[in-house]
mmCIF file of C-alpha atoms in Angstrom:
data_model
loop_
_atom_site.group_PDB
_atom_site.id
_atom_site.type_symbol
_atom_site.label_atom_id
_atom_site.label_comp_id
_atom_site.label_asym_id
_atom_site.label_seq_id
_atom_site.Cartn_x
_atom_site.Cartn_y
_atom_site.Cartn_z
ATOM 1 C CA UNK Y 1213 14.819 -1.093 -19.105
ATOM 2 C CA UNK Y 1214 15.869 -3.643 -16.605
ATOM 3 C CA UNK Y 1215 14.716 -7.155 -17.130
ATOM 4 C CA UNK Y 1216 11.687 -8.139 -14.868
ATOM 5 C CA UNK Y 1217 9.133 -10.822 -13.797
ATOM 6 C CA UNK Y 1218 5.516 -9.827 -13.104
ATOM 7 C CA UNK Y 1219 3.110 -12.155 -11.506
ATOM 8 C CA UNK Y 1220 -0.529 -11.144 -10.807
ATOM 9 C CA UNK Y 1221 -1.954 -12.231 -7.355
ATOM 10 C CA UNK Y 1222 -5.407 -14.444 -7.569
ATOM 11 C CA UNK Y 1223 -7.589 -12.212 -5.511
ATOM 12 C CA UNK Y 1224 -10.967 -10.851 -5.923
ATOM 13 C CA UNK Y 1225 -11.687 -7.171 -5.299
ATOM 14 C CA UNK Y 1226 -15.083 -5.586 -4.884
ATOM 15 C CA UNK Y 1227 -14.660 -1.842 -4.571
ATOM 16 C CA UNK Y 1228 -17.253 0.834 -3.955
ATOM 17 C CA UNK Y 1229 -19.833 2.460 -1.667
ATOM 18 C CA UNK Y 1230 -22.308 0.263 -0.075
ATOM 19 C CA UNK Y 1231 -20.310 -2.787 -1.267
ATOM 20 C CA UNK Y 1232 -20.611 -4.509 2.081
ATOM 21 C CA UNK Y 1233 -24.177 -5.540 1.199
ATOM 22 C CA UNK Y 1234 -22.752 -7.859 -1.147
ATOM 23 C CA UNK Y 1235 -20.904 -10.060 1.637
ATOM 24 C CA UNK Y 1236 -23.518 -12.983 1.237
ATOM 25 C CA UNK Y 1237 -23.215 -13.068 -2.530
ATOM 26 C CA UNK Y 1238 -19.363 -13.265 -2.194
ATOM 27 C CA UNK Y 1239 -19.739 -16.036 0.586
ATOM 28 C CA UNK Y 1240 -21.999 -17.752 -1.712
ATOM 29 C CA UNK Y 1241 -19.539 -17.584 -4.453
ATOM 30 C CA UNK Y 1242 -16.938 -19.245 -2.521
ATOM 31 C CA UNK Y 1243 -19.300 -21.901 -1.171
ATOM 32 C CA UNK Y 1244 -18.871 -20.799 2.476
ATOM 33 C CA UNK Y 1245 -21.659 -22.035 5.032
ATOM 34 C CA UNK Y 1246 -20.268 -21.569 8.419
ATOM 35 C CA UNK Y 1247 -18.066 -18.278 8.804
ATOM 36 C CA UNK Y 1248 -16.531 -17.142 11.924
ATOM 37 C CA UNK Y 1249 -16.182 -13.285 11.896
ATOM 38 C CA UNK Y 1250 -13.061 -11.878 13.265
ATOM 39 C CA UNK Y 1251 -12.246 -8.454 14.921
ATOM 40 C CA UNK Y 1252 -10.555 -6.475 17.589
ATOM 41 C CA UNK Y 1253 -12.432 -5.831 20.997
ATOM 42 C CA UNK Y 1254 -12.748 -2.125 19.659
ATOM 43 C CA UNK Y 1255 -14.654 -3.130 16.588
ATOM 44 C CA UNK Y 1256 -16.790 -5.928 18.192
ATOM 45 C CA UNK Y 1257 -19.958 -4.075 17.629
ATOM 46 C CA UNK Y 1258 -19.298 -3.519 13.970
ATOM 47 C CA UNK Y 1259 -18.452 -7.254 13.776
ATOM 48 C CA UNK Y 1260 -21.665 -8.304 15.374
ATOM 49 C CA UNK Y 1261 -23.620 -6.309 12.745
ATOM 50 C CA UNK Y 1262 -21.615 -8.488 10.122
ATOM 51 C CA UNK Y 1263 -22.526 -11.404 11.917
ATOM 52 C CA UNK Y 1264 -26.066 -10.658 12.028
ATOM 53 C CA UNK Y 1265 -26.108 -9.729 7.978
ATOM 54 C CA UNK Y 1266 -25.072 -13.049 6.919
ATOM 55 C CA UNK Y 1267 -27.656 -14.864 8.967
ATOM 56 C CA UNK Y 1268 -27.545 -18.531 8.977
ATOM 57 C CA UNK Y 1269 -23.884 -18.520 7.463
ATOM 58 C CA UNK Y 1270 -22.707 -16.989 10.761
ATOM 59 C CA UNK Y 1271 -21.030 -19.584 12.958
ATOM 60 C CA UNK Y 1272 -19.828 -17.166 15.564
ATOM 61 C CA UNK Y 1273 -17.645 -14.235 16.523
ATOM 62 C CA UNK Y 1274 -14.063 -14.077 17.618
ATOM 63 C CA UNK Y 1275 -13.118 -10.247 18.759
ATOM 64 C CA UNK Y 1276 -9.623 -10.787 20.128
ATOM 65 C CA UNK Y 1277 -7.392 -9.809 17.289
ATOM 66 C CA UNK Y 1278 -4.416 -7.732 18.488
ATOM 67 C CA UNK Y 1279 -1.857 -5.726 16.984
ATOM 68 C CA UNK Y 1280 1.420 -7.666 15.615
ATOM 69 C CA UNK Y 1281 -0.673 -10.944 15.561
ATOM 70 C CA UNK Y 1282 0.510 -12.620 18.635
ATOM 71 C CA UNK Y 1283 0.475 -16.305 18.397
ATOM 72 C CA UNK Y 1284 -1.063 -17.095 21.603
ATOM 73 C CA UNK Y 1285 -4.228 -14.820 20.003
ATOM 74 C CA UNK Y 1286 -4.114 -17.253 16.824
ATOM 75 C CA UNK Y 1287 -4.080 -20.493 19.101
ATOM 76 C CA UNK Y 1288 -7.229 -19.170 21.003
ATOM 77 C CA UNK Y 1289 -8.793 -18.249 17.688
ATOM 78 C CA UNK Y 1290 -8.013 -21.972 16.217
ATOM 79 C CA UNK Y 1291 -9.742 -23.599 19.018
ATOM 80 C CA UNK Y 1292 -12.959 -21.630 18.413
ATOM 81 C CA UNK Y 1293 -12.501 -22.409 14.843
ATOM 82 C CA UNK Y 1294 -12.520 -26.177 15.435
ATOM 83 C CA UNK Y 1295 -15.286 -25.994 18.081
ATOM 84 C CA UNK Y 1296 -17.522 -24.320 15.758
ATOM 85 C CA UNK Y 1297 -16.865 -26.202 12.524
ATOM 86 C CA UNK Y 1298 -16.028 -23.320 10.714
ATOM 87 C CA UNK Y 1299 -15.437 -23.199 6.935
ATOM 88 C CA UNK Y 1300 -14.354 -19.559 6.317
ATOM 89 C CA UNK Y 1301 -13.347 -16.580 7.972
ATOM 90 C CA UNK Y 1302 -14.410 -12.888 7.530
ATOM 91 C CA UNK Y 1303 -12.269 -10.271 8.934
ATOM 92 C CA UNK Y 1304 -13.605 -6.736 9.355
ATOM 93 C CA UNK Y 1305 -11.007 -4.053 10.509
ATOM 94 C CA UNK Y 1306 -7.644 -3.195 9.933
ATOM 95 C CA UNK Y 1307 -4.177 -4.953 9.847
ATOM 96 C CA UNK Y 1308 -4.507 -6.651 13.253
ATOM 97 C CA UNK Y 1309 -7.980 -8.316 12.210
ATOM 98 C CA UNK Y 1310 -6.997 -9.208 8.772
ATOM 99 C CA UNK Y 1311 -3.472 -10.518 10.128
ATOM 100 C CA UNK Y 1312 -5.407 -12.845 12.455
ATOM 101 C CA UNK Y 1313 -7.492 -14.197 9.349
ATOM 102 C CA UNK Y 1314 -4.400 -14.936 7.538
ATOM 103 C CA UNK Y 1315 -2.627 -16.712 10.679
ATOM 104 C CA UNK Y 1316 -5.782 -19.033 10.826
ATOM 105 C CA UNK Y 1317 -5.674 -19.479 7.074
ATOM 106 C CA UNK Y 1318 -2.046 -20.610 7.130
ATOM 107 C CA UNK Y 1319 -2.923 -23.288 9.613
ATOM 108 C CA UNK Y 1320 -6.054 -24.606 8.129
ATOM 109 C CA UNK Y 1321 -6.274 -23.299 4.486
ATOM 110 C CA UNK Y 1322 -9.678 -21.942 5.247
ATOM 111 C CA UNK Y 1323 -10.975 -19.082 2.743
ATOM 112 C CA UNK Y 1324 -10.973 -15.659 3.943
ATOM 113 C CA UNK Y 1325 -13.065 -12.393 3.039
ATOM 114 C CA UNK Y 1326 -11.088 -9.389 4.305
ATOM 115 C CA UNK Y 1327 -13.189 -6.321 4.822
ATOM 116 C CA UNK Y 1328 -10.814 -3.407 5.567
ATOM 117 C CA UNK Y 1329 -11.787 -0.217 7.620
ATOM 118 C CA UNK Y 1330 -8.434 1.371 7.326
ATOM 119 C CA UNK Y 1331 -5.797 1.814 4.768
ATOM 120 C CA UNK Y 1332 -3.253 -0.469 6.196
ATOM 121 C CA UNK Y 1333 -3.132 -2.875 2.894
ATOM 122 C CA UNK Y 1334 -2.505 -6.141 4.444
ATOM 123 C CA UNK Y 1335 -5.662 -7.565 2.877
ATOM 124 C CA UNK Y 1336 -3.913 -7.314 -0.577
ATOM 125 C CA UNK Y 1337 -0.632 -9.210 0.396
ATOM 126 C CA UNK Y 1338 0.356 -12.940 0.595
ATOM 127 C CA UNK Y 1339 2.586 -11.755 3.814
ATOM 128 C CA UNK Y 1340 1.874 -12.813 7.209
ATOM 129 C CA UNK Y 1341 3.868 -11.244 10.360
ATOM 130 C CA UNK Y 1342 3.384 -12.878 13.543
ATOM 131 C CA UNK Y 1343 4.929 -12.196 17.154
ATOM 132 C CA UNK Y 1344 6.399 -14.856 19.294
ATOM 133 C CA UNK Y 1345 8.268 -14.332 22.639
ATOM 134 C CA UNK Y 1346 8.689 -10.608 21.518
ATOM 135 C CA UNK Y 1347 10.067 -11.192 18.172
ATOM 136 C CA UNK Y 1348 8.082 -10.428 15.208
ATOM 137 C CA UNK Y 1349 8.748 -12.538 11.832
ATOM 138 C CA UNK Y 1350 7.328 -12.663 8.529
ATOM 139 C CA UNK Y 1351 6.739 -15.025 5.698
ATOM 140 C CA UNK Y 1352 5.234 -14.716 2.299
ATOM 141 C CA UNK Y 1353 3.017 -17.557 0.954
ATOM 142 C CA UNK Y 1354 -0.174 -17.452 -1.302
ATOM 143 C CA UNK Y 1355 -1.987 -19.596 1.632
ATOM 144 C CA UNK Y 1356 -2.439 -16.504 3.529
ATOM 145 C CA UNK Y 1357 -3.717 -14.266 0.542
ATOM 146 C CA UNK Y 1358 -7.576 -13.535 1.113
ATOM 147 C CA UNK Y 1359 -9.643 -14.878 -1.640
ATOM 148 C CA UNK Y 1360 -11.789 -11.857 -1.591
ATOM 149 C CA UNK Y 1361 -11.631 -8.207 -0.441
ATOM 150 C CA UNK Y 1362 -14.492 -5.949 0.053
ATOM 151 C CA UNK Y 1363 -13.510 -2.443 0.011
ATOM 152 C CA UNK Y 1364 -16.351 -0.191 1.136
ATOM 153 C CA UNK Y 1365 -15.829 3.413 1.069
ATOM 154 C CA UNK Y 1366 -18.611 3.929 3.588
ATOM 155 C CA UNK Y 1367 -16.729 2.070 6.434
ATOM 156 C CA UNK Y 1368 -14.162 4.385 6.311
ATOM 157 C CA UNK Y 1369 -16.341 7.654 6.579
ATOM 158 C CA UNK Y 1370 -16.127 7.467 10.472
ATOM 159 C CA UNK Y 1371 -12.431 6.492 10.753
ATOM 160 C CA UNK Y 1372 -11.007 9.177 13.067
ATOM 161 C CA UNK Y 1373 -8.833 11.645 11.185
ATOM 162 C CA UNK Y 1374 -5.660 10.967 13.195
ATOM 163 C CA UNK Y 1375 -5.722 7.278 12.488
ATOM 164 C CA UNK Y 1376 -6.733 7.860 8.930
ATOM 165 C CA UNK Y 1377 -3.647 9.919 8.389
ATOM 166 C CA UNK Y 1378 -1.327 7.337 9.994
ATOM 167 C CA UNK Y 1379 -2.820 4.663 8.324
ATOM 168 C CA UNK Y 1380 -2.865 6.098 5.019
ATOM 169 C CA UNK Y 1381 1.162 6.991 5.351
ATOM 170 C CA UNK Y 1382 1.593 3.137 6.440
ATOM 171 C CA UNK Y 1383 -0.016 2.375 3.049
ATOM 172 C CA UNK Y 1384 2.453 4.860 1.299
ATOM 173 C CA UNK Y 1385 5.269 3.074 3.053
ATOM 174 C CA UNK Y 1386 4.450 -0.152 1.147
ATOM 175 C CA UNK Y 1387 4.731 1.627 -2.446
ATOM 176 C CA UNK Y 1388 7.901 3.787 -1.275
ATOM 177 C CA UNK Y 1389 9.530 0.213 -1.039
ATOM 178 C CA UNK Y 1390 8.120 -1.156 -3.932
ATOM 179 C CA UNK Y 1391 9.804 1.431 -6.025
ATOM 180 C CA UNK Y 1392 13.255 0.325 -4.976
ATOM 181 C CA UNK Y 1393 12.323 -3.325 -4.177
ATOM 182 C CA UNK Y 1394 14.901 -5.946 -5.600
ATOM 183 C CA UNK Y 1395 12.128 -7.617 -7.762
ATOM 184 C CA UNK Y 1396 10.501 -4.434 -8.967
ATOM 185 C CA UNK Y 1397 8.886 -4.185 -12.274
ATOM 186 C CA UNK Y 1398 7.109 -1.432 -14.433
ATOM 187 C CA UNK Y 1399 3.753 -2.632 -13.687
ATOM 188 C CA UNK Y 1400 4.132 -2.310 -9.742
ATOM 189 C CA UNK Y 1401 5.953 0.822 -10.018
ATOM 190 C CA UNK Y 1402 3.059 2.411 -12.065
ATOM 191 C CA UNK Y 1403 0.704 1.212 -9.469
ATOM 192 C CA UNK Y 1404 3.013 2.466 -6.633
ATOM 193 C CA UNK Y 1405 3.364 6.029 -7.904
ATOM 194 C CA UNK Y 1406 -0.578 6.182 -8.393
ATOM 195 C CA UNK Y 1407 -1.133 5.006 -4.860
ATOM 196 C CA UNK Y 1408 1.284 7.348 -3.239
ATOM 197 C CA UNK Y 1409 -0.236 10.439 -5.275
ATOM 198 C CA UNK Y 1410 -3.885 9.294 -4.645
ATOM 199 C CA UNK Y 1411 -3.207 9.216 -0.745
ATOM 200 C CA UNK Y 1412 -1.062 12.313 -0.617
ATOM 201 C CA UNK Y 1413 -3.763 14.449 -2.200
ATOM 202 C CA UNK Y 1414 -6.573 12.942 -0.223
ATOM 203 C CA UNK Y 1415 -5.230 12.503 3.377
ATOM 204 C CA UNK Y 1416 -4.869 16.484 4.057
ATOM 205 C CA UNK Y 1417 -8.595 16.684 2.832
ATOM 206 C CA UNK Y 1418 -9.561 14.093 5.110
ATOM 207 C CA UNK Y 1419 -7.770 15.685 8.194
ATOM 208 C CA UNK Y 1420 -9.838 18.747 7.468
ATOM 209 C CA UNK Y 1421 -13.054 17.191 6.552
ATOM 210 C CA UNK Y 1422 -13.264 13.482 7.693
ATOM 211 C CA UNK Y 1423 -16.559 12.918 5.872
ATOM 212 C CA UNK Y 1424 -15.410 13.942 2.626
ATOM 213 C CA UNK Y 1425 -16.722 10.736 0.617
ATOM 214 C CA UNK Y 1426 -14.792 11.832 -2.514
ATOM 215 C CA UNK Y 1427 -11.458 12.045 -0.608
ATOM 216 C CA UNK Y 1428 -12.209 8.771 1.217
ATOM 217 C CA UNK Y 1429 -12.765 6.940 -1.920
ATOM 218 C CA UNK Y 1430 -9.627 8.389 -3.391
ATOM 219 C CA UNK Y 1431 -7.836 7.384 -0.023
ATOM 220 C CA UNK Y 1432 -9.152 3.868 -0.141
ATOM 221 C CA UNK Y 1433 -8.012 3.504 -3.878
ATOM 222 C CA UNK Y 1434 -4.834 4.615 -3.122
ATOM 223 C CA UNK Y 1435 -4.601 2.312 -0.246
ATOM 224 C CA UNK Y 1436 -5.519 -0.684 -2.405
ATOM 225 C CA UNK Y 1437 -2.970 -0.031 -4.938
ATOM 226 C CA UNK Y 1438 -0.088 0.307 -2.197
ATOM 227 C CA UNK Y 1439 -1.300 -2.927 -0.589
ATOM 228 C CA UNK Y 1440 -1.077 -4.862 -4.148
ATOM 229 C CA UNK Y 1441 2.523 -3.263 -4.475
ATOM 230 C CA UNK Y 1442 3.501 -4.951 -1.033
ATOM 231 C CA UNK Y 1443 1.837 -7.953 -2.071
ATOM 232 C CA UNK Y 1444 3.740 -8.241 -5.420
ATOM 233 C CA UNK Y 1445 7.313 -7.544 -4.367
ATOM 234 C CA UNK Y 1446 9.733 -7.380 -1.559
ATOM 235 C CA UNK Y 1447 10.151 -5.310 1.496
ATOM 236 C CA UNK Y 1448 13.378 -3.508 2.611
ATOM 237 C CA UNK Y 1449 14.892 -1.421 5.534
ATOM 238 C CA UNK Y 1450 11.585 0.390 6.155
ATOM 239 C CA UNK Y 1451 9.803 -2.574 7.137
ATOM 240 C CA UNK Y 1452 12.427 -4.425 8.920
ATOM 241 C CA UNK Y 1453 12.786 -1.484 11.108
ATOM 242 C CA UNK Y 1454 9.090 -1.209 11.747
ATOM 243 C CA UNK Y 1455 8.898 -5.114 12.452
ATOM 244 C CA UNK Y 1456 11.516 -4.668 14.930
ATOM 245 C CA UNK Y 1457 10.005 -1.716 16.783
ATOM 246 C CA UNK Y 1458 6.369 -3.363 16.747
ATOM 247 C CA UNK Y 1459 7.391 -6.710 17.731
ATOM 248 C CA UNK Y 1460 10.355 -6.016 20.136
ATOM 249 C CA UNK Y 1461 9.148 -2.823 21.739
ATOM 250 C CA UNK Y 1462 5.262 -2.978 21.094
ATOM 251 C CA UNK Y 1463 5.174 0.517 19.280
ATOM 252 C CA UNK Y 1464 1.660 1.062 17.476
ATOM 253 C CA UNK Y 1465 2.049 -0.348 13.924
ATOM 254 C CA UNK Y 1466 0.628 2.638 11.678
ATOM 255 C CA UNK Y 1467 2.351 5.271 13.981
ATOM 256 C CA UNK Y 1468 5.462 3.652 13.785
ATOM 257 C CA UNK Y 1469 5.536 3.230 10.108
ATOM 258 C CA UNK Y 1470 4.414 7.049 9.571
ATOM 259 C CA UNK Y 1471 7.413 8.217 11.828
ATOM 260 C CA UNK Y 1472 10.066 5.721 10.448
ATOM 261 C CA UNK Y 1473 9.273 6.208 6.645
ATOM 262 C CA UNK Y 1474 10.925 9.614 6.131
ATOM 263 C CA UNK Y 1475 14.137 8.485 7.842
ATOM 264 C CA UNK Y 1476 14.332 5.174 6.242
ATOM 265 C CA UNK Y 1477 13.695 6.881 2.739
ATOM 266 C CA UNK Y 1478 16.473 9.519 3.270
ATOM 267 C CA UNK Y 1479 18.874 6.703 4.292
ATOM 268 C CA UNK Y 1480 17.899 4.839 0.973
ATOM 269 C CA UNK Y 1481 18.085 7.787 -1.209
ATOM 270 C CA UNK Y 1482 21.723 7.746 -2.389
ATOM 271 C CA UNK Y 1483 21.291 4.489 -3.952
ATOM 272 C CA UNK Y 1484 17.740 4.784 -5.431
ATOM 273 C CA UNK Y 1485 17.891 7.947 -7.219
ATOM 274 C CA UNK Y 1486 14.837 7.022 -9.695
ATOM 275 C CA UNK Y 1487 12.554 5.696 -7.037
ATOM 276 C CA UNK Y 1488 13.215 9.145 -5.133
ATOM 277 C CA UNK Y 1489 12.222 10.915 -8.225
ATOM 278 C CA UNK Y 1490 9.016 9.135 -8.610
ATOM 279 C CA UNK Y 1491 8.103 9.437 -4.731
ATOM 280 C CA UNK Y 1492 8.915 13.461 -5.315
ATOM 281 C CA UNK Y 1493 6.889 13.637 -8.150
ATOM 282 C CA UNK Y 1494 3.798 11.807 -6.622
ATOM 283 C CA UNK Y 1495 3.939 14.124 -3.576
ATOM 284 C CA UNK Y 1496 4.338 17.160 -5.710
ATOM 285 C CA UNK Y 1497 7.526 18.115 -3.723
ATOM 286 C CA UNK Y 1498 11.461 18.237 -4.759
ATOM 287 C CA UNK Y 1499 12.847 15.821 -1.962
ATOM 288 C CA UNK Y 1500 11.143 12.528 -1.374
ATOM 289 C CA UNK Y 1501 12.097 12.223 2.566
ATOM 290 C CA UNK Y 1502 11.451 15.640 3.565
ATOM 291 C CA UNK Y 1503 7.901 15.436 1.556
ATOM 292 C CA UNK Y 1504 7.028 12.388 3.480
ATOM 293 C CA UNK Y 1505 7.895 14.019 6.742
ATOM 294 C CA UNK Y 1506 5.966 16.848 5.890
ATOM 295 C CA UNK Y 1507 2.801 15.193 4.892
ATOM 296 C CA UNK Y 1508 2.802 13.610 8.430
ATOM 297 C CA UNK Y 1509 2.873 16.972 9.789
ATOM 298 C CA UNK Y 1510 0.134 18.002 7.425
ATOM 299 C CA UNK Y 1511 -2.246 15.470 8.409
ATOM 300 C CA UNK Y 1512 -1.410 15.943 12.261
ATOM 301 C CA UNK Y 1513 0.466 12.400 12.422
ATOM 302 C CA UNK Y 1514 3.453 11.668 14.894
ATOM 303 C CA UNK Y 1515 6.857 12.534 13.712
ATOM 304 C CA UNK Y 1516 8.666 11.325 16.430
ATOM 305 C CA UNK Y 1517 9.379 7.890 18.058
ATOM 306 C CA UNK Y 1518 10.002 9.426 21.415
ATOM 307 C CA UNK Y 1519 6.173 10.155 21.341
ATOM 308 C CA UNK Y 1520 5.194 6.660 20.922
ATOM 309 C CA UNK Y 1521 7.373 5.516 23.937
ATOM 310 C CA UNK Y 1522 10.587 4.785 22.278
ATOM 311 C CA UNK Y 1523 13.524 6.201 24.307
ATOM 312 C CA UNK Y 1524 17.214 7.029 23.264
ATOM 313 C CA UNK Y 1525 18.351 3.970 25.572
ATOM 314 C CA UNK Y 1526 16.264 1.780 23.312
ATOM 315 C CA UNK Y 1527 18.223 2.540 20.292
ATOM 316 C CA UNK Y 1528 21.204 0.361 20.594
ATOM 317 C CA UNK Y 1529 19.027 -2.682 21.256
ATOM 318 C CA UNK Y 1530 16.574 -1.752 18.206
ATOM 319 C CA UNK Y 1531 19.896 -1.418 15.959
ATOM 320 C CA UNK Y 1532 21.163 -4.763 17.036
ATOM 321 C CA UNK Y 1533 17.890 -6.658 16.447
ATOM 322 C CA UNK Y 1534 17.408 -4.756 12.929
ATOM 323 C CA UNK Y 1535 20.607 -5.463 11.642
ATOM 324 C CA UNK Y 1536 20.963 -9.251 12.948
ATOM 325 C CA UNK Y 1537 19.140 -10.479 9.679
ATOM 326 C CA UNK Y 1538 18.392 -7.531 7.586
ATOM 327 C CA UNK Y 1539 15.810 -7.723 4.512
ATOM 328 C CA UNK Y 1540 17.517 -6.897 1.184
ATOM 329 C CA UNK Y 1541 17.897 -3.417 0.691
ATOM 330 C CA UNK Y 1542 19.425 -1.105 -1.908
ATOM 331 C CA UNK Y 1543 21.870 0.371 0.364
ATOM 332 C CA UNK Y 1544 23.796 -1.630 2.720
ATOM 333 C CA UNK Y 1545 22.444 -1.975 5.927
ATOM 334 C CA UNK Y 1546 25.288 -0.953 8.490
ATOM 335 C CA UNK Y 1547 24.795 -0.184 12.101
ATOM 336 C CA UNK Y 1548 26.113 2.919 12.482
ATOM 337 C CA UNK Y 1549 23.696 4.236 9.865
ATOM 338 C CA UNK Y 1550 21.021 2.463 11.467
ATOM 339 C CA UNK Y 1551 21.733 4.013 14.829
ATOM 340 C CA UNK Y 1552 21.890 7.409 13.531
ATOM 341 C CA UNK Y 1553 18.463 6.793 11.421
ATOM 342 C CA UNK Y 1554 16.783 5.690 14.767
ATOM 343 C CA UNK Y 1555 18.136 8.544 16.609
ATOM 344 C CA UNK Y 1556 16.770 11.062 14.103
ATOM 345 C CA UNK Y 1557 13.214 9.137 14.001
ATOM 346 C CA UNK Y 1558 13.192 9.130 17.967
ATOM 347 C CA UNK Y 1559 14.227 12.761 18.215
ATOM 348 C CA UNK Y 1560 11.565 13.894 15.455
ATOM 349 C CA UNK Y 1561 14.294 15.611 13.284
ATOM 350 C CA UNK Y 1562 13.312 16.609 9.785
ATOM 351 C CA UNK Y 1563 15.653 14.502 7.325
ATOM 352 C CA UNK Y 1564 17.867 16.163 5.092
ATOM 353 C CA UNK Y 1565 19.208 13.129 3.384
ATOM 354 C CA UNK Y 1566 22.754 11.998 3.373
ATOM 355 C CA UNK Y 1567 25.434 10.681 1.125
ATOM 356 C CA UNK Y 1568 26.033 7.009 1.342
ATOM 357 C CA UNK Y 1569 29.362 5.745 2.539
ATOM 358 C CA UNK Y 1570 31.948 5.233 -0.257
#
């Protein structure tokens, strides 16, 4: 066994059905008296319900969260925080809203309660990705880790089947990269394999029967595990590519992760055989990359970047950005290989794996 370091992250998780009812209790525990509720414009009605639920603790609502956490949106939210004398934020929604809460915390050190309604996993990580002038950058600091995460299975019952599939595979991506991360460890590897397996068995059920509460609970459990993996160890090629495609080409977050994951996995397969074996075992297939591609198809998720608006003419620019300052990766990140990877993902070709260059 290789030497390792494991450090547990200091966040509190409340998991179950109907757990949103415990929000006031959790705010009391944190000593919060004036909270700003955050959401996207699409989830404003849900955020208004949360604001009403917290009663006198509710200082106001900011419903302008956007994909890839644009800095200009954060600056508007900060002006609202200052004007209202806020002492905490409550973010309800997916990665866009939770990312905004993190961006506010980074600049103010305000405590956060995160209430995820998708499987994105951002709520379990000390990672913030922000976009400024068309470039998305990330940083890792405990200052952005939410103090409390409330997982309520009931909130996911109305998540559309299509979004459930892409959000769930986005979560799987966190666990896949955790299995070959430079700072991987046995505890996180166990969580990663379990998280992949939970999502792989539940997402096809949800695609057929979105209101299946047992499958929803399994998927949310898997998303929690996968998010904890991302929060505990480093990111590699897959996330670098998705940050490039999202921040510089404005591609949708979860769908981009879904399309890129099989191809990034195939690229790294020759350099990470043990990780590939664990991924394949969790999926119940022989080949990890092909299995991930087939899972996307089974849940009706996109399998081509072309369908998301990424063209063949974009490949060279994306390759240049993604290879300019690459994250650590088990296989060397070289431009020709990344160009082929992006071409395959753009066209929607099923990965067959490739041998690493000697």
